[in-house]
């Protein structure tokens, strides 16, 4: 039944008793999410005694001609009789022989991330230690960093420990596939039925939590028959007036053991009762671990070899009211004494991916910049679907007829169908297909999370397609495969592009990967955009400054310029074009005024403005020097204007009186002698 090979040399065969095939205590241990281990002692006469070498020799265990485990020797000791005592680790530990370079994986699917991790590993190791991406049913989009961790540690810490699931090695020919499965992959058709001795086969389960009676409570009610107490929804209306949901066989065997459980979000009595029944039959045994020996299985009429690691097995105990599917999370097989083998049923086993040997690669490898394309994503989805469908090992086809005469075709993971309820066990996974649609359920047909129905609806968590045509797409968030572009269409939505650009039309409007906006043509808020300016009838902004227009004519501009005598000096100017007549500062003196009053006006040279003199600066308000000197001024008594300096004789006129119009009506004649103002002599 069992055979062991070291490379191509048979070192153990329980059918043949040749001296060269004798070994001592061959024991294989398989665990969920573990490389597993194999221990074997080779006496000096064994065929592999002189050929088995640590790390290099491949050890393979076969059952009924089928490979069930592969690994390598990692540790050796010798006893007093010179027997070689070998400890081996499983092939999952080959992933300890490589490390992952520093890299950032942003918005990767689990499938894409695991593919990238395996690609890094495969590029460094020999063909005998490589893995091909297999079936991946853990569907998440993740952000992860790697920084020289061992590959197996990367998979453990960044996937399994965070997202759960189960790693499985699967061989097809010479190809070694690594599957990453969300659920336990298959349900065994066998059943384990226990009587009163069930607790003799359990461990790590607190018996004080066992109940034969449940008092379920739903949502809090607005009114209470006892005003001083809070009241909750109960099951009396659907449970023959009783508030207790009971396991009658359990009460008969163990007595009345009552517990109160709150489901505060349940609003209907029928749903509340269903929750209580499920608790009695299933949920209260969540932390139970069942240990079964091969002898027990044979006694129960079950062939030990029919149950494999990661199988789900239905366990029934009528006294406990238990009808539950337990996963096989650990096997301990004594190859030379199969009756001593044990099976651990339950999912409370620690995820242990690390093994003893690590060939750590300390060199830092260049960062991975490549991202998956849409085409690669589609191909990856096709590959994963192919792996998922082709890797199925069990399934049971049932033609079901409901009470209304409707027939359905069901493909289920077990044979727990109950025609009275038209349902399977709560842990049964199944596809169901009838005239109304096709759907997949993970709770025995109570709900269908993936479905195609007669009304044209498709229900799915993930849809991967090459091209999708639709009359309307109604969604909340649109996101690119690599997460670079995110368009939130919900209320107050936003468009985010981390890298790349937006380009509309001919590319006249674009945003580059730094967020800079470029618009070479168009209209914004009444302003026309060209490749070099933005303007309307009044303003024009270009590389020579801010230009003012009137009636389609440029009047002047604010900008920069240089003096002809000082070209190296920088300055800001306000230029009056020859097509403009004046520059002025004006003020709206009162809120109700209908016009602006000029306060400082310059009329251009050779221009004509009524009431003003060409090439002159005219004030429309008083000047206050605020105690600062005015240099090189003198007063022209002829028109009240100002020009620079005193006369050569030091004589000048100053205003003596000013009329209501601001005009000078009389003057003083003065001269300055030694800094003193004296009457003009």
XYZ file of C-alpha atoms in Angstrom:
681
model
C 0.000 0.000 0.000
C 2.819 2.435 0.920
C 6.111 2.866 -0.919
C 8.976 5.320 -0.391
C 11.588 6.315 -2.961
C 14.833 8.233 -2.567
C 15.296 9.736 -6.015
C 14.723 6.662 -8.203
C 15.671 4.078 -5.568
C 12.916 2.314 -3.620
C 13.866 2.317 0.062
C 10.565 1.058 1.519
C 7.674 -1.072 0.283
C 5.192 -2.608 2.716
C 4.357 -5.351 0.224
C 7.909 -6.622 -0.280
C 9.919 -7.749 2.737
C 13.399 -7.731 1.174
C 16.266 -6.790 3.493
C 17.121 -3.816 1.284
C 13.616 -2.365 1.851
C 13.497 -2.623 5.619
C 13.144 0.635 7.566
C 12.248 1.612 11.123
C 9.280 3.805 12.157
C 8.374 5.523 8.860
C 5.942 8.292 9.856
C 4.369 10.919 7.602
C 2.710 14.019 9.115
C 0.547 16.238 6.905
C -0.950 19.514 8.125
C -3.052 22.268 6.632
C -0.852 25.147 5.433
C 2.310 23.297 6.305
C 5.118 21.696 4.351
C 4.575 18.510 6.367
C 7.294 16.195 7.628
C 8.508 12.642 7.158
C 10.616 10.665 9.600
C 12.329 7.412 8.691
C 15.239 5.363 10.015
C 17.455 3.464 7.538
C 19.414 0.482 8.818
C 22.808 -0.213 7.189
C 21.367 -2.817 4.826
C 18.772 -0.502 3.270
C 19.079 0.203 -0.466
C 19.358 3.929 0.145
C 21.646 3.828 3.143
C 24.719 5.014 1.219
C 22.968 7.169 -1.401
C 20.621 9.467 0.523
C 22.128 12.934 0.963
C 20.807 15.899 2.859
C 19.005 18.613 0.815
C 19.814 17.030 -2.542
C 17.996 13.653 -2.402
C 14.275 13.821 -3.192
C 12.137 11.620 -0.928
C 8.710 10.637 -2.321
C 5.912 8.771 -0.513
C 3.344 6.805 -2.536
C 0.034 5.290 -1.478
C -1.533 2.724 -3.783
C 0.819 3.914 -6.502
C -0.150 7.578 -6.189
C 2.249 10.218 -4.886
C 0.973 11.777 -1.655
C 4.080 13.673 -0.487
C 7.480 14.852 -1.677
C 10.327 16.405 0.267
C 13.997 16.401 1.121
C 16.231 15.380 4.015
C 17.109 18.283 6.296
C 18.438 16.565 9.400
C 20.257 13.328 10.208
C 21.393 11.490 13.314
C 22.899 8.042 13.921
C 22.068 5.731 16.801
C 24.196 3.105 18.557
C 23.470 0.593 15.794
C 24.631 3.016 13.113
C 21.099 3.465 11.797
C 20.559 6.711 9.888
C 17.654 8.612 11.494
C 16.365 11.026 8.841
C 14.012 13.993 9.229
C 12.526 15.375 5.997
C 10.506 18.490 5.129
C 7.871 18.758 2.405
C 8.275 20.365 -1.001
C 6.414 23.509 0.074
C 9.631 24.307 1.941
C 11.420 24.686 -1.408
C 10.027 28.212 -1.210
C 12.497 28.804 1.616
C 15.328 28.706 -0.920
C 14.672 32.184 -2.341
C 13.929 35.697 -1.110
C 11.759 38.455 -2.510
C 13.469 41.702 -3.599
C 12.331 45.094 -2.274
C 9.192 45.911 -4.248
C 5.786 47.542 -4.006
C 2.715 45.720 -5.294
C -0.141 48.215 -5.459
C -3.724 47.201 -6.293
C -2.760 43.644 -7.210
C -5.213 40.777 -7.215
C -4.171 37.872 -5.029
C -3.670 35.807 -8.196
C -1.373 38.438 -9.735
C 0.579 38.922 -6.496
C 1.135 35.194 -5.972
C 2.137 34.840 -9.643
C 4.734 37.593 -9.252
C 6.097 36.034 -6.054
C 6.437 32.609 -7.688
C 8.069 34.153 -10.760
C 10.763 35.655 -8.549
C 11.302 32.284 -6.864
C 11.377 30.299 -10.115
C 13.970 32.637 -11.626
C 16.464 31.653 -8.916
C 16.011 27.919 -8.314
C 16.365 24.792 -10.392
C 13.522 23.278 -12.368
C 12.949 20.624 -9.673
C 12.027 23.303 -7.125
C 9.774 25.521 -9.217
C 6.048 26.128 -8.779
C 3.358 26.967 -11.316
C 0.466 29.161 -10.225
C -2.587 26.966 -9.842
C -6.140 27.549 -8.672
C -6.646 30.761 -6.681
C -10.078 31.300 -5.121
C -9.105 34.008 -2.621
C -10.446 37.027 -4.480
C -9.091 40.250 -3.036
C -7.312 43.354 -4.326
C -4.325 44.056 -2.099
C -1.382 46.404 -1.546
C 1.790 44.713 -0.357
C 5.512 45.395 0.053
C 8.333 42.878 -0.048
C 11.762 43.541 1.404
C 14.105 40.547 1.121
C 11.839 38.152 3.029
C 12.040 34.426 2.330
C 9.434 33.533 -0.312
C 7.524 31.133 1.933
C 7.435 33.758 4.683
C 6.117 36.282 2.154
C 3.235 33.992 1.192
C 2.514 33.200 4.828
C 2.634 36.720 6.257
C 1.186 38.686 3.359
C -1.506 36.269 2.197
C -2.480 33.326 4.415
C -2.153 35.021 7.813
C -4.106 38.072 6.622
C -6.674 36.592 4.265
C -7.008 33.008 5.502
C -7.366 30.151 3.058
C -5.419 26.981 2.356
C -2.278 26.242 0.350
C -2.264 23.011 -1.606
C 0.379 21.428 -3.804
C -1.084 19.570 -6.755
C 0.823 17.546 -9.351
C -0.265 17.120 -12.957
C 2.356 15.076 -14.758
C 5.672 16.717 -13.970
C 4.137 20.133 -13.242
C 3.934 21.221 -9.622
C 0.972 23.579 -9.039
C 0.515 25.765 -5.967
C -3.195 26.309 -5.267
C -4.476 28.965 -2.864
C -8.038 28.090 -1.869
C -10.517 30.155 0.133
C -12.538 27.135 1.229
C -11.795 23.512 1.952
C -11.570 21.995 -1.523
C -13.734 18.868 -1.351
C -16.281 17.073 0.800
C -15.832 13.374 1.424
C -18.909 11.253 0.849
C -18.226 9.284 4.019
C -19.928 10.124 7.288
C -18.681 9.711 10.847
C -21.460 8.970 13.300
C -20.712 9.019 16.992
C -22.776 8.048 19.959
C -22.198 8.951 23.562
C -18.437 8.562 23.187
C -18.062 11.673 21.006
C -16.397 13.644 23.794
C -13.820 10.869 24.104
C -12.653 11.835 20.644
C -12.499 15.568 21.204
C -9.985 17.995 22.598
C -9.627 21.770 22.991
C -13.386 22.161 23.385
C -14.952 23.787 26.417
C -17.795 21.462 27.379
C -19.312 24.164 29.570
C -20.361 25.921 26.353
C -22.453 22.939 25.261
C -26.201 23.641 25.279
C -29.302 21.559 24.656
C -31.680 24.552 24.823
C -31.360 28.010 23.252
C -33.350 31.110 24.146
C -32.870 33.298 21.056
C -33.433 37.070 21.228
C -33.698 39.348 18.209
C -34.104 43.107 17.877
C -35.061 45.226 20.857
C -38.815 46.003 20.899
C -40.277 49.465 21.365
C -42.777 48.262 23.962
C -42.390 45.783 26.804
C -45.080 43.877 28.757
C -43.034 44.699 31.845
C -42.297 48.433 31.557
C -39.324 48.199 33.886
C -37.626 45.606 31.641
C -36.396 45.647 28.055
C -38.149 43.306 25.628
C -36.773 41.534 22.565
C -38.146 39.658 19.574
C -38.558 35.945 20.404
C -39.717 32.779 18.596
C -43.004 32.131 20.359
C -45.053 33.020 17.278
C -43.351 30.346 15.151
C -42.447 27.811 17.864
C -45.777 26.607 19.235
C -45.822 29.419 21.773
C -42.520 28.427 23.347
C -39.545 30.768 23.673
C -37.174 27.792 23.844
C -35.566 26.059 20.850
C -34.585 22.573 22.034
C -32.583 19.490 21.144
C -34.843 16.766 22.526
C -32.300 13.941 22.206
C -29.717 16.096 23.932
C -32.115 16.873 26.771
C -32.873 13.180 27.161
C -29.169 12.324 27.295
C -27.586 15.293 29.072
C -30.485 17.162 30.635
C -31.699 20.731 30.274
C -28.642 22.911 29.542
C -29.873 26.365 28.607
C -28.168 29.402 27.083
C -29.425 32.810 25.900
C -28.064 34.122 22.598
C -28.679 37.587 21.161
C -29.007 38.237 17.433
C -29.737 41.947 17.642
C -30.035 42.447 13.879
C -32.734 39.785 13.332
C -36.190 41.272 12.752
C -38.357 38.200 11.983
C -39.247 35.309 14.281
C -38.749 32.638 11.591
C -35.217 33.804 10.837
C -34.478 33.971 14.557
C -35.590 30.355 15.015
C -33.453 29.231 12.080
C -30.445 30.877 13.725
C -31.102 29.019 16.970
C -31.476 25.652 15.226
C -28.225 26.244 13.347
C -26.485 27.084 16.601
C -27.602 23.863 18.272
C -26.599 21.714 15.287
C -23.484 23.481 14.136
C -22.183 26.752 15.528
C -21.690 25.708 19.137
C -19.137 23.162 17.918
C -16.995 25.762 16.159
C -13.954 25.203 18.344
C -14.279 21.437 18.558
C -11.422 19.316 17.232
C -12.137 15.638 16.613
C -9.290 13.127 16.715
C -10.093 9.857 14.999
C -7.848 6.840 14.544
C -7.705 4.667 11.469
C -9.042 1.808 13.603
C -12.054 3.892 14.556
C -12.731 4.709 10.918
C -12.535 1.073 9.965
C -14.830 0.207 12.862
C -17.269 2.807 11.548
C -17.176 1.143 8.139
C -14.951 3.814 6.576
C -11.751 2.990 4.743
C -9.006 5.103 6.274
C -7.355 5.748 2.927
C -10.521 7.348 1.557
C -10.096 10.453 3.736
C -7.428 12.943 2.632
C -5.931 16.151 3.982
C -8.240 19.167 3.393
C -11.280 16.919 2.865
C -14.457 17.895 4.671
C -16.182 15.084 6.555
C -19.702 15.068 7.916
C -19.803 14.241 11.641
C -23.106 13.400 13.314
C -23.874 12.956 17.010
C -27.572 12.654 17.685
C -27.305 13.054 21.480
C -25.430 16.301 21.044
C -27.701 17.428 18.241
C -24.571 17.869 16.139
C -24.661 17.580 12.375
C -21.575 19.384 11.180
C -18.951 19.297 8.467
C -15.410 19.126 9.861
C -12.285 19.679 7.751
C -9.395 17.222 7.914
C -6.625 19.542 9.052
C -3.961 17.036 10.051
C -2.972 13.449 9.239
C -0.403 11.370 11.068
C 0.294 8.195 9.087
C 2.415 5.305 10.348
C 3.409 3.689 7.062
C 4.316 0.343 8.626
C 1.366 0.412 11.074
C -1.596 2.032 9.264
C -3.921 1.168 12.145
C -1.923 3.559 14.362
C -2.565 6.494 12.015
C -4.689 9.375 13.300
C -6.832 12.063 11.694
C -7.488 15.502 13.192
C -10.830 17.012 12.168
C -11.287 20.727 12.848
C -9.861 24.010 11.641
C -8.125 25.246 14.789
C -4.685 24.155 13.598
C -2.035 26.879 13.492
C -0.918 27.956 10.020
C 2.718 26.874 9.982
C 4.484 27.533 6.717
C 8.049 27.900 7.883
C 10.309 24.877 7.876
C 13.779 24.183 9.223
C 16.026 24.990 6.290
C 16.374 28.368 4.610
C 18.916 29.152 1.945
C 18.682 32.923 2.467
C 19.713 35.108 -0.467
C 20.930 38.395 1.047
C 21.511 40.361 -2.177
C 19.126 43.240 -2.913
C 17.503 42.888 -6.325
C 16.213 45.744 -8.458
C 12.691 46.891 -7.740
C 9.859 45.487 -9.832
C 8.163 48.261 -11.768
C 6.031 46.190 -14.129
C 2.272 46.161 -13.682
C -0.219 43.704 -15.089
C -2.052 44.834 -18.211
C -5.742 44.299 -18.892
C -4.875 41.538 -21.359
C -2.719 39.813 -18.766
C -5.517 40.120 -16.215
C -8.000 38.506 -18.584
C -5.579 35.710 -19.371
C -4.884 35.221 -15.677
C -8.632 34.942 -15.022
C -8.958 32.350 -17.798
C -6.005 30.398 -16.449
C -7.414 30.489 -12.926
C -10.844 29.377 -14.137
C -9.248 26.488 -16.022
C -7.272 25.452 -12.963
C -10.318 25.766 -10.724
C -12.583 23.633 -12.899
C -9.988 21.031 -13.869
C -8.782 20.549 -10.282
C -12.201 19.424 -8.990
C -11.913 15.884 -7.641
C -15.392 15.225 -6.241
C -18.961 16.229 -6.892
C -22.372 14.587 -6.749
C -25.101 15.131 -9.330
C -28.688 15.118 -8.057
C -31.960 15.735 -9.898
C -34.244 17.441 -7.392
C -37.999 17.884 -7.672
C -39.573 20.552 -5.476
C -43.056 20.329 -3.999
C -44.391 22.533 -6.806
C -43.094 20.084 -9.414
C -40.104 22.165 -10.513
C -37.054 20.074 -11.303
C -33.484 21.221 -10.713
C -30.085 19.803 -11.527
C -27.725 20.076 -8.543
C -23.993 19.407 -8.355
C -23.052 19.314 -4.679
C -19.986 18.668 -2.542
C -21.816 16.003 -0.500
C -24.992 13.926 -0.369
C -26.763 15.636 2.527
C -29.856 16.665 0.528
C -33.040 16.612 2.599
C -36.174 16.288 0.409
C -38.387 17.528 3.248
C -36.653 20.905 3.349
C -35.344 20.902 -0.236
C -31.976 21.897 1.257
C -28.558 20.435 1.902
C -26.380 20.744 5.020
C -25.523 24.344 5.909
C -21.894 23.719 4.940
C -22.603 22.111 1.572
C -21.272 23.870 -1.524
C -23.378 23.353 -4.632
C -24.443 24.559 -8.036
C -28.177 24.469 -8.767
C -29.727 24.912 -12.199
C -33.393 25.075 -13.126
C -35.671 26.966 -15.485
C -35.270 30.155 -13.423
C -31.495 30.270 -13.446
C -28.088 28.928 -12.421
C -26.609 29.671 -9.010
C -23.782 28.735 -6.635
C -24.341 28.392 -2.890
C -21.982 27.795 0.027
C -24.712 27.187 2.612
C -26.625 24.261 1.201
C -28.935 26.211 -1.098
C -30.162 28.774 1.406
C -28.599 31.664 -0.492
C -26.839 32.039 -3.843
C -23.974 34.496 -4.011
C -23.144 33.774 -7.648
C -26.094 33.488 -10.037
C -27.506 34.019 -13.532
C -31.285 34.316 -13.405
C -34.165 34.301 -15.864
C -34.732 38.059 -15.558
C -31.321 38.717 -17.130
C -29.546 39.501 -13.871
C -26.009 38.347 -13.115
C -24.891 38.331 -9.483
C -21.145 38.023 -8.905
C -18.384 39.486 -6.779
C -15.893 39.560 -9.657
C -16.417 39.726 -13.410
C -13.432 39.588 -15.746
C -14.050 40.201 -19.431
C -12.273 41.353 -22.556
C -14.915 43.728 -23.941
C -18.165 44.760 -22.288
C -20.953 46.547 -24.158
C -23.833 47.940 -22.128
C -26.722 50.331 -22.462
C -26.020 51.599 -18.944
C -23.374 50.915 -16.321
C -24.481 51.877 -12.826
C -21.688 51.821 -10.302
C -20.082 53.684 -7.455
C -16.366 53.517 -8.245
C -14.519 52.855 -11.494
C -10.915 51.814 -10.992
C -8.143 50.789 -13.349
C -6.549 47.373 -12.920
C -3.387 48.805 -11.355
C -5.309 51.316 -9.217
C -3.681 54.304 -10.949
C -7.008 55.801 -12.053
C -9.942 55.942 -9.630
C -13.221 57.590 -10.606
C -15.607 57.892 -7.674
C -19.081 58.475 -9.099
C -20.845 58.641 -5.739
C -22.084 61.901 -4.224
C -19.185 64.354 -4.024
C -17.216 62.085 -6.355
C -13.747 62.683 -7.674
C -11.381 61.587 -10.435
C -7.878 60.643 -9.265
C -4.973 59.863 -11.602
C -1.747 59.092 -9.780
C 0.428 58.707 -12.860
C -0.119 59.470 -16.540
C -2.257 62.171 -18.117
C -5.739 63.235 -19.179
C -6.041 64.127 -22.839
C -9.308 65.292 -24.402
C -10.104 65.666 -28.090
C -6.993 66.378 -30.133
C -4.925 66.741 -26.987
C -5.520 70.488 -26.638
C -6.518 69.831 -22.999
C -4.312 67.528 -20.920
C -3.047 66.874 -17.389
C 0.393 65.303 -17.057
C 1.567 62.757 -14.481
C 2.597 65.529 -12.076
C -0.860 67.055 -12.123
C 0.007 70.002 -14.398
C -2.785 71.243 -16.636
C -2.098 72.067 -20.283
C -4.756 73.747 -22.471
C -3.708 74.956 -25.914
C -7.158 75.902 -27.204
C -10.690 76.324 -25.963
C -12.815 78.702 -23.882
C -12.946 78.938 -20.070
C -15.263 81.449 -18.354
C -15.491 83.656 -21.462
C -11.710 83.628 -22.028
C -10.344 82.201 -25.253
C -7.326 79.906 -24.866
C -4.587 79.664 -27.475
C -1.244 77.925 -27.358
C 0.410 81.169 -26.128
C -2.303 83.323 -24.500
C -5.682 83.572 -22.794
C -7.853 86.589 -23.628
C -11.266 88.188 -24.014
C -12.409 91.596 -25.310
C -10.923 93.399 -22.286
C -7.903 91.420 -21.059
C -5.178 89.383 -22.656
C -2.582 87.353 -20.716
C 0.511 86.161 -22.567
C 4.256 85.879 -22.084
C 4.705 89.650 -22.571
C 2.338 90.547 -19.714
C -1.252 91.465 -18.944
C -2.637 93.511 -21.829
C -5.704 95.807 -21.709
C -8.033 96.082 -24.716
C -10.830 98.464 -25.669
C -13.068 98.098 -28.718
C -10.771 95.392 -30.014
C -7.693 97.638 -29.745
C -4.783 97.119 -27.350
C -4.505 100.170 -25.070
C -1.605 99.157 -22.805
C -0.160 96.463 -20.646
C 1.390 95.498 -17.310
C 4.612 93.618 -17.789
C 8.379 93.674 -17.497
C 10.817 95.776 -19.481
C 14.272 97.309 -19.292
C 15.623 100.819 -19.545
C 17.495 101.670 -22.707
C 20.298 103.168 -20.596
C 20.308 100.293 -18.104
C 19.406 97.054 -19.991
C 20.667 94.727 -17.238
C 18.250 96.109 -14.628
C 14.936 94.322 -13.992
C 11.733 96.255 -13.577
C 7.954 96.174 -13.792
C 6.218 98.635 -16.057
C 2.805 99.872 -17.045
C 2.984 100.789 -20.735
C 0.588 103.063 -22.623
C 0.336 102.117 -26.282
C 0.069 104.901 -28.891
C -3.490 103.694 -29.521
C -4.332 104.728 -25.940
C -4.795 108.344 -24.834
C -4.253 108.293 -21.089
C -3.524 106.294 -17.936
C -5.444 107.199 -14.802
C -6.166 106.291 -11.226
C -9.814 106.910 -10.392
C -12.091 106.432 -7.415
C -15.763 105.785 -6.811
C -16.059 108.450 -4.128
C -19.541 107.435 -2.873
C -21.456 104.177 -3.069
C -24.276 105.815 -5.036
C -22.022 107.695 -7.453
C -22.576 106.830 -11.100
C -19.028 107.532 -12.237
C -15.411 107.418 -11.096
C -13.402 110.575 -10.277
C -9.886 110.814 -11.711
C -7.234 111.184 -8.972
C -4.008 110.863 -10.975
C -3.969 111.055 -14.763
C -1.243 110.984 -17.364
C -2.126 112.060 -20.914
C 0.161 110.584 -23.507
C 2.511 112.755 -25.519
C 0.938 114.088 -28.689
C -2.510 112.921 -27.447
C -5.506 115.127 -26.962
C -7.862 114.816 -24.001
C -10.251 117.685 -23.309
C -9.317 119.531 -20.112
C -5.857 117.968 -19.883
C -2.453 118.865 -21.260
C -0.519 116.388 -23.374
C 2.457 114.641 -21.772
C 1.557 115.870 -18.313
C 0.630 114.179 -14.985
C -2.456 115.757 -13.499
C -3.624 115.376 -9.889
C -7.289 115.256 -8.965
C -6.666 115.270 -5.201
C -4.344 116.787 -2.608
C -0.831 115.430 -2.156
C 0.343 114.667 1.342
C 4.078 114.026 1.616
C 3.600 112.915 5.197
C 6.630 114.998 6.327
C 8.852 113.764 3.504
C 10.834 116.204 1.375
C 9.939 117.049 -2.212
C 13.168 117.481 -4.153
C 13.972 119.697 -7.173
C 10.553 121.386 -7.372
C 9.647 124.957 -7.988
C 6.386 126.677 -8.600
C 5.321 128.213 -11.895
C 3.165 131.229 -11.010
C 1.770 131.406 -14.539
C -0.432 128.317 -14.334
C 0.075 126.881 -10.889
C 2.036 123.980 -12.334
C 5.289 122.624 -11.027
C 8.698 122.260 -12.590
C 12.018 121.621 -11.033
C 14.321 123.843 -8.973
C 14.770 127.515 -8.110
C 15.718 130.226 -10.564
C 19.370 131.115 -10.868
C 18.735 134.168 -8.677
C 17.089 132.097 -5.985
C 13.746 133.891 -6.439
C 10.305 132.279 -6.854
C 6.581 132.750 -6.382
C 4.438 130.835 -3.892
C 0.609 130.801 -3.774
C -0.937 133.373 -1.484
C -4.607 132.468 -1.928
C -6.662 129.756 -3.700
C -10.281 130.056 -4.776
C -13.064 127.470 -4.371
C -12.108 125.891 -7.710
C -8.589 125.207 -6.466
C -6.997 127.952 -8.600
C -4.266 130.285 -7.272
C -5.523 133.892 -7.229
C -2.501 135.657 -5.707
C 1.204 135.015 -5.052
C 4.003 136.003 -2.773
C 7.311 137.035 -4.266
C 10.056 135.520 -2.152
C 13.718 134.714 -2.297
C 15.845 132.375 -0.243
C 18.984 133.859 1.266
C 21.199 131.581 3.317
C 18.329 129.170 3.837
C 15.935 131.918 4.997
C 12.795 132.923 3.029
C 12.728 136.715 2.614
C 10.503 139.110 0.669
C 11.706 139.612 -2.901
C 13.823 142.752 -2.993
